[in-house]
Amino acid sequence: MTIGFQLFMVLPFFMALSFFGMYEARAGRLLMNAPFQLPAIPNFPFPSFPGIPVVYYVDWDFNIKDWPSGKTFHAGDIIVFNYNRNLHNVVTINETKYEDYLNCVVSDKAKVLSTGNDAITLQNGVNYFICGTMGHCTAGMQIAIVTT
């Protein structure tokens, strides 16, 4: 069997996955283990459906505040923060602690992630994230993601 024929047989499978939001095109990654990856398809709109999680990849850095604009998020979607773990971290702020988010406060009870590749499942409501490294949040490393 030739490689071209194998790809022809497998391609509809990946197209179906992309339709149901299980394939994140920008990063060219599957939500399941696969022996290979398809190349990324830039700017191809994939629908988002409640109940079917979508994985979003965020390059966690300064001036990220507007990243959620124009995107529709649902509870259960997954945000993967990619960053240099020697410079940054990701702090999840409880929805009821809006003042902590606004003022870039990292409380003792806050969940601090620091692997450089952190996956977080979005909860219903507003999800707040900041960088806990001194001065980074006030310099623009914070996002609020609202789920519908």
C-alpha angles and dihedrals in degrees: 000000000000123000090241091056092047091052090048090054095046100041096079088055091057092044089056091049091051091051091055094047097251094118120062104210101193092062096030093229134138125221089229134053112277132174091233142009131234117233117263118269105216120224095356108148114230117193121241118218128188110253094025109088120226122204117223122193116213124194094216106216141113122312093028096130094105095047094103092053113117094013127110115219130191131196106269095036113128127232116200113199113206116193146131103280091204090063108029146025136188121244119193113214120205114247090241091056098071090141090059089052093046093047096037094241119165107203124203090252096050118118109242118195121193112165095108090237107058122170116203126183111222118239126214112278127016120349115199124199130179138169109250095204108114111271097002098100093049088049091059108279098130134096136183116206119195118202122209 
